[in-house]
Coordinates of C-alpha atoms in Angstrom, one line a residue:
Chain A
X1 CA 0.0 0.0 0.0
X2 CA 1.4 3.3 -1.0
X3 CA 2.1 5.8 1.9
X4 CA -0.2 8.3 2.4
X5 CA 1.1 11.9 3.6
X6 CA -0.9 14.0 5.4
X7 CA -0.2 17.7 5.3
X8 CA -1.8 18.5 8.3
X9 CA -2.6 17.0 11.9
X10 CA -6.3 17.8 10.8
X11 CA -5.7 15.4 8.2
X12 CA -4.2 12.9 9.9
X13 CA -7.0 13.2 12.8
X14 CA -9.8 12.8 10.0
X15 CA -8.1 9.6 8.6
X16 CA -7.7 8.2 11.9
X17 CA -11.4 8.7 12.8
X18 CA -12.4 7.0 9.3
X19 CA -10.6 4.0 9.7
X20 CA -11.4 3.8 13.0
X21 CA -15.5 3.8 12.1
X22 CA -14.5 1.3 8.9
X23 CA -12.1 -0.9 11.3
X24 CA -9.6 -0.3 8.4
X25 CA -6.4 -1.5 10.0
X26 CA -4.1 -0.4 6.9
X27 CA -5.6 2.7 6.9
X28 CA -5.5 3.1 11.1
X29 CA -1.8 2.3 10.9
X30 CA -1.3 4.5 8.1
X31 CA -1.6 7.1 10.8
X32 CA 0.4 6.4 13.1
X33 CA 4.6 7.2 12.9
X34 CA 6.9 4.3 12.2
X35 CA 8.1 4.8 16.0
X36 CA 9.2 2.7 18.5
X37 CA 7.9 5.5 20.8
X38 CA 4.1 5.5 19.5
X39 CA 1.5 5.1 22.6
X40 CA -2.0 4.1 22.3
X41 CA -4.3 3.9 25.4
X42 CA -7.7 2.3 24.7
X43 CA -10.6 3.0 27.5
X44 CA -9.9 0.9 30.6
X45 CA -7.0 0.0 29.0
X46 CA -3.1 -0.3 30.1
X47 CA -0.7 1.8 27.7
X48 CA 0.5 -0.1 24.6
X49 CA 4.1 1.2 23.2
X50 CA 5.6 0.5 20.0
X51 CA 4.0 -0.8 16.3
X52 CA 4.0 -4.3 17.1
X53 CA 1.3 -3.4 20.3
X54 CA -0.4 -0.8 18.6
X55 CA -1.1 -2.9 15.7
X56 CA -2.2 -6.0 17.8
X57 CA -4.9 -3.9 19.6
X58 CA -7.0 -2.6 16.3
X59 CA -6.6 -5.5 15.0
X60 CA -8.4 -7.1 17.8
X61 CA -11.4 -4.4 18.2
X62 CA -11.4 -4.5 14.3
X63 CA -11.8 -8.3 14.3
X64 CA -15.5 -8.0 15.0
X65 CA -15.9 -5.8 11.8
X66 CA -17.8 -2.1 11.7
X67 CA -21.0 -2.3 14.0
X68 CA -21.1 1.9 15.3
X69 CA -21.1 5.0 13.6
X70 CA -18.7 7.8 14.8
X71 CA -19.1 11.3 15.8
X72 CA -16.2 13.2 16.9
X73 CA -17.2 16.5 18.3
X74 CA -16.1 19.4 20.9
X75 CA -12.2 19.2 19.2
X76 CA -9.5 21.6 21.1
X77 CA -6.6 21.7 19.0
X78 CA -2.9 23.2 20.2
X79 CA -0.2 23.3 16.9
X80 CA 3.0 23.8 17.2
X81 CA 5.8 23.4 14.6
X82 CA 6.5 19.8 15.4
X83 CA 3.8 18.4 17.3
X84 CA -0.2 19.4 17.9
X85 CA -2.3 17.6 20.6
X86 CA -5.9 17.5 20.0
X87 CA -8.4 17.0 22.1
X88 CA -11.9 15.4 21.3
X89 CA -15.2 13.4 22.1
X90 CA -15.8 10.5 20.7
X91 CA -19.5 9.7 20.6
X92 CA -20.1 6.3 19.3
X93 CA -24.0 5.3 18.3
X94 CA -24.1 1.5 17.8
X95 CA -25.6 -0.1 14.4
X96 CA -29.1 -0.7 15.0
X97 CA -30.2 1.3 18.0
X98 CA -33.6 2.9 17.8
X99 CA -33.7 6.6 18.4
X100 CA -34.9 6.6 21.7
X101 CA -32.0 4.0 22.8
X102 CA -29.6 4.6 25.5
X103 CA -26.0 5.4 23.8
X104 CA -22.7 4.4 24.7
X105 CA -21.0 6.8 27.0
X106 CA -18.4 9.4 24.9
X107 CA -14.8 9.0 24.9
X108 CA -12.5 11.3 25.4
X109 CA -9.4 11.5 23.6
X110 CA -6.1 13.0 23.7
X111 CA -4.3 12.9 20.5
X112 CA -0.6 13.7 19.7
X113 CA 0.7 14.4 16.3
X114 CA 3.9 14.6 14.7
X115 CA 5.6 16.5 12.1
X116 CA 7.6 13.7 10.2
X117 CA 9.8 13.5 7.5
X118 CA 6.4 11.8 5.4
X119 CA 3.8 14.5 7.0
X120 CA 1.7 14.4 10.1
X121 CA 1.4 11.1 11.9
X122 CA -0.4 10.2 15.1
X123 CA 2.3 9.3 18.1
X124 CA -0.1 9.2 21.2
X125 CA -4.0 8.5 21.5
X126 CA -5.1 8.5 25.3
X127 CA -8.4 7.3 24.8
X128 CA -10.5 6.6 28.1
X129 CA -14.7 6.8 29.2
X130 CA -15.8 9.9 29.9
X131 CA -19.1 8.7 32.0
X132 CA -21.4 11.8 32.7
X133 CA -20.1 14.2 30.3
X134 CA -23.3 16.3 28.7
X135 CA -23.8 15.2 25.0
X136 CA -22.3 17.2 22.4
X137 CA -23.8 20.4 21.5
X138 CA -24.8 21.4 17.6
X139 CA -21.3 21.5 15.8
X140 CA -19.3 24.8 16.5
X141 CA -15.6 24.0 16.8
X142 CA -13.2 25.9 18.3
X143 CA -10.2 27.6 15.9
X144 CA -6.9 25.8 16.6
X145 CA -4.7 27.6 18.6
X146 CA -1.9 27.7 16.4
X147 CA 1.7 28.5 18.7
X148 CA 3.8 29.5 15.0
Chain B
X1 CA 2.5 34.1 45.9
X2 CA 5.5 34.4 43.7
X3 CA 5.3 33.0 40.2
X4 CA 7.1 30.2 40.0
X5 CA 9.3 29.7 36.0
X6 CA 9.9 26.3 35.0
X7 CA 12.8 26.7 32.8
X8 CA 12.2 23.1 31.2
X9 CA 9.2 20.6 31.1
X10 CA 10.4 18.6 33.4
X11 CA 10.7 21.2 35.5
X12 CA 6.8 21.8 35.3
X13 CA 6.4 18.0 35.7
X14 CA 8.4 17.2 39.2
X15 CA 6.5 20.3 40.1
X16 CA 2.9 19.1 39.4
X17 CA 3.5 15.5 40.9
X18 CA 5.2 16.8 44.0
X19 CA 1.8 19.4 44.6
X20 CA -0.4 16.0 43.6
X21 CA 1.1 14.0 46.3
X22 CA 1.1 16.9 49.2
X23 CA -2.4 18.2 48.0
X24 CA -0.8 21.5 47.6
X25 CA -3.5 23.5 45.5
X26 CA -1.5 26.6 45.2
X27 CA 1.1 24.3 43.8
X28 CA -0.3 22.6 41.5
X29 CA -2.7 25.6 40.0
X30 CA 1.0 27.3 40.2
X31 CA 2.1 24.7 37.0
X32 CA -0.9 24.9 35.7
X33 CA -0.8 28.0 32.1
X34 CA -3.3 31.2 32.7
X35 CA -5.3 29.7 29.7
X36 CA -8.8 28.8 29.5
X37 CA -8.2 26.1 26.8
X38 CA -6.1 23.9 29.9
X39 CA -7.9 20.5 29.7
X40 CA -8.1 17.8 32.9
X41 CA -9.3 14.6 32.6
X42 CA -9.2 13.0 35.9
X43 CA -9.4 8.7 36.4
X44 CA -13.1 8.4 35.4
X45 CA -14.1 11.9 35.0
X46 CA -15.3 13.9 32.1
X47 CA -13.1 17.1 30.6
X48 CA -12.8 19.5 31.9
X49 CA -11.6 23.1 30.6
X50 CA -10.5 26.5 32.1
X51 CA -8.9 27.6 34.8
X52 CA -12.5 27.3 37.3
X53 CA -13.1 23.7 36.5
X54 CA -9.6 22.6 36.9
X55 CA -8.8 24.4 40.6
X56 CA -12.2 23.3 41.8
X57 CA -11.7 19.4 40.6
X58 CA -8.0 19.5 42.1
X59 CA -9.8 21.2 45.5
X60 CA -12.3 18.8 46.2
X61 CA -9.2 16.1 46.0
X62 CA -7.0 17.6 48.3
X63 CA -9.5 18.6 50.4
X64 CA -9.3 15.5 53.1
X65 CA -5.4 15.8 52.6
X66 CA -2.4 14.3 51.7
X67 CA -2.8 10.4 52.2
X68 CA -1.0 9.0 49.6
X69 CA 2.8 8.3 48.4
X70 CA 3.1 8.5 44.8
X71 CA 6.0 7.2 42.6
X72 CA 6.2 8.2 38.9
X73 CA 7.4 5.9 36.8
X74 CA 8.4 4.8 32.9
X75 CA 8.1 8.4 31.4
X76 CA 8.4 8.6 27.4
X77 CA 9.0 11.9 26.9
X78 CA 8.5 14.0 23.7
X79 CA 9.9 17.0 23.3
X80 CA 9.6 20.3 21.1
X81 CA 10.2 24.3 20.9
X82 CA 7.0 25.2 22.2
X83 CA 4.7 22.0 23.1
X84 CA 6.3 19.0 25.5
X85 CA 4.4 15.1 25.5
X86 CA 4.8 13.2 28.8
X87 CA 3.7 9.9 29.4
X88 CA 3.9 8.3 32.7
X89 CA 2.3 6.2 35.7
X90 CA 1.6 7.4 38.7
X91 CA 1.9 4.4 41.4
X92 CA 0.3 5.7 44.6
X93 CA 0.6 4.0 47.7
X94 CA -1.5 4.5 50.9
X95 CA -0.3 5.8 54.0
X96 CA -0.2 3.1 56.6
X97 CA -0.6 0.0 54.3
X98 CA 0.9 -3.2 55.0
X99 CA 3.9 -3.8 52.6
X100 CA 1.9 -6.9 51.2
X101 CA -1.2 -5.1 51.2
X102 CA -2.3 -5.0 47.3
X103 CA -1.7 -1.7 46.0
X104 CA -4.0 0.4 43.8
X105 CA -4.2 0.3 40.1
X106 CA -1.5 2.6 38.8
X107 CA -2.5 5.8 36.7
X108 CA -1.6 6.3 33.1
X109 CA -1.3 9.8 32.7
X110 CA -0.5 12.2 29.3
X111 CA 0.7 15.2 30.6
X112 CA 1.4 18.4 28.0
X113 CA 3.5 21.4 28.4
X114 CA 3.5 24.3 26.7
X115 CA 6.3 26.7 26.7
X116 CA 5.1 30.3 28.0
X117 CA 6.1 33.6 28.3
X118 CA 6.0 32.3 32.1
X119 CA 7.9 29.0 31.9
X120 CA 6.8 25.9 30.6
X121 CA 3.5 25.3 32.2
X122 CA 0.8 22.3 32.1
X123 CA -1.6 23.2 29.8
X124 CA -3.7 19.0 29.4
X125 CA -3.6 16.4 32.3
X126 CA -5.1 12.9 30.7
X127 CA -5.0 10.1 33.6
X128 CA -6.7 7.0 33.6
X129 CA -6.8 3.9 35.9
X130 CA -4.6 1.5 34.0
X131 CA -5.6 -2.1 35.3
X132 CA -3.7 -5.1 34.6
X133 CA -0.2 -2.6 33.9
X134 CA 2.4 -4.9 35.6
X135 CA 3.9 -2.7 38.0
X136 CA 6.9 -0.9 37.5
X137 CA 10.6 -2.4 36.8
X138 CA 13.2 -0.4 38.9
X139 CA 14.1 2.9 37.5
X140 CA 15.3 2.7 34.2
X141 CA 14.1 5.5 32.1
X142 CA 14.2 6.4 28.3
X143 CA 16.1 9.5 27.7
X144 CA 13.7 12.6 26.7
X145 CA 13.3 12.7 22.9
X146 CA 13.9 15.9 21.6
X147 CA 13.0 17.2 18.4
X148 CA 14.8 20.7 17.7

């Protein structure tokens, strides 16, 4: 599979949130650096270093196959030069579920991107319940805050 | 009260652990940037944002007092001009346990600096219980990575 660049960390968020609805392993680890140093923490989960962990995780929630539809929402973004950190709901609705059905508590994430020498690439995703938190208003994102 | 500079990150760092473990409000708000974008998530909690949300969370758990030791341990650290990504447990041991008492679930934390006018202050705290983390080797940690 040819690499895919990503210009921006915005770019490399939305690709990581669409292969993370599809369960598109290729495409999840597309976006994330070629690191050693790459950390993934999954809700109630421990923290997973390195490709070979990273990659063994998706492809076990993946295994299962696309069954929720993703909404990120409420996204503070800090960019600097070399790295931006985002941070963001996740607010999953499971395949299926009437309208009037209880939804999965959001997630929240912290997100940690890097300037490589092949564009933006996810090194960090801190991922954990956020039980409680008030559902997402109507879309109105904040402006990055861009430090350059 | 003075302001305190950090000249580096992990400056800001020992600084925010060491106010965590003696429930020192003033030092911990003290690492914390003079920015309403700061985000805390605390183990189990929601996000919050601002300056408000974060002193009153950190008040209501210092308010019975110190009662806890707490060791960091296994930081990756990730570092830039302007933003700096820690990762690290925090192993917290009660006051007046029983050396083979069990211990609490450490904390995976992502902590991000942001290099200020002021110092490099805290401007996200992500911690999470991390269950099932073996506990940590003796200290060996990975030198800072530094990217300028």
């Amino acid at each position: 599979m040819a690499t895919r660049i990503f210009p921006t960390a915005q770019d490399a968020e939305a690709a990581f949130y669409e292969a993370l609805e599809r369960c598109d392993l290729d495409g999840m680890m597309a976006v994330w650096a070629e690191d050693e140093d790459i950390l993934c923490v999954h809700p109630t989960g421990g923290r997973l270093t390195g490709q070979d962990q990273v990659r063994q995780s998706w492809a076990r929630m993946f295994a299962a196959g696309p069954r929720a539809r993703l909404q990120v929402s409420q996204q503070v973004a800090i960019g600097g030069m070399m790295l931006a950190v985002h941070s963001v709901f996740e607010n999953f609705s499971l395949e299926g579920a009437a309208p009037g059905d209880a939804r999965p508590a959001p997630i929240v994430a912290t997100n940690v991107y890097l300037r490589t020498a092949a564009g933006w690439r996810m090194i960090v995703h801190h991922a954990s319940p956020a039980p409680g938190q008030s559902p997402p208003p109507a879309t109105r994102e904040a402006p990055p805050k861009m430090l350059h």
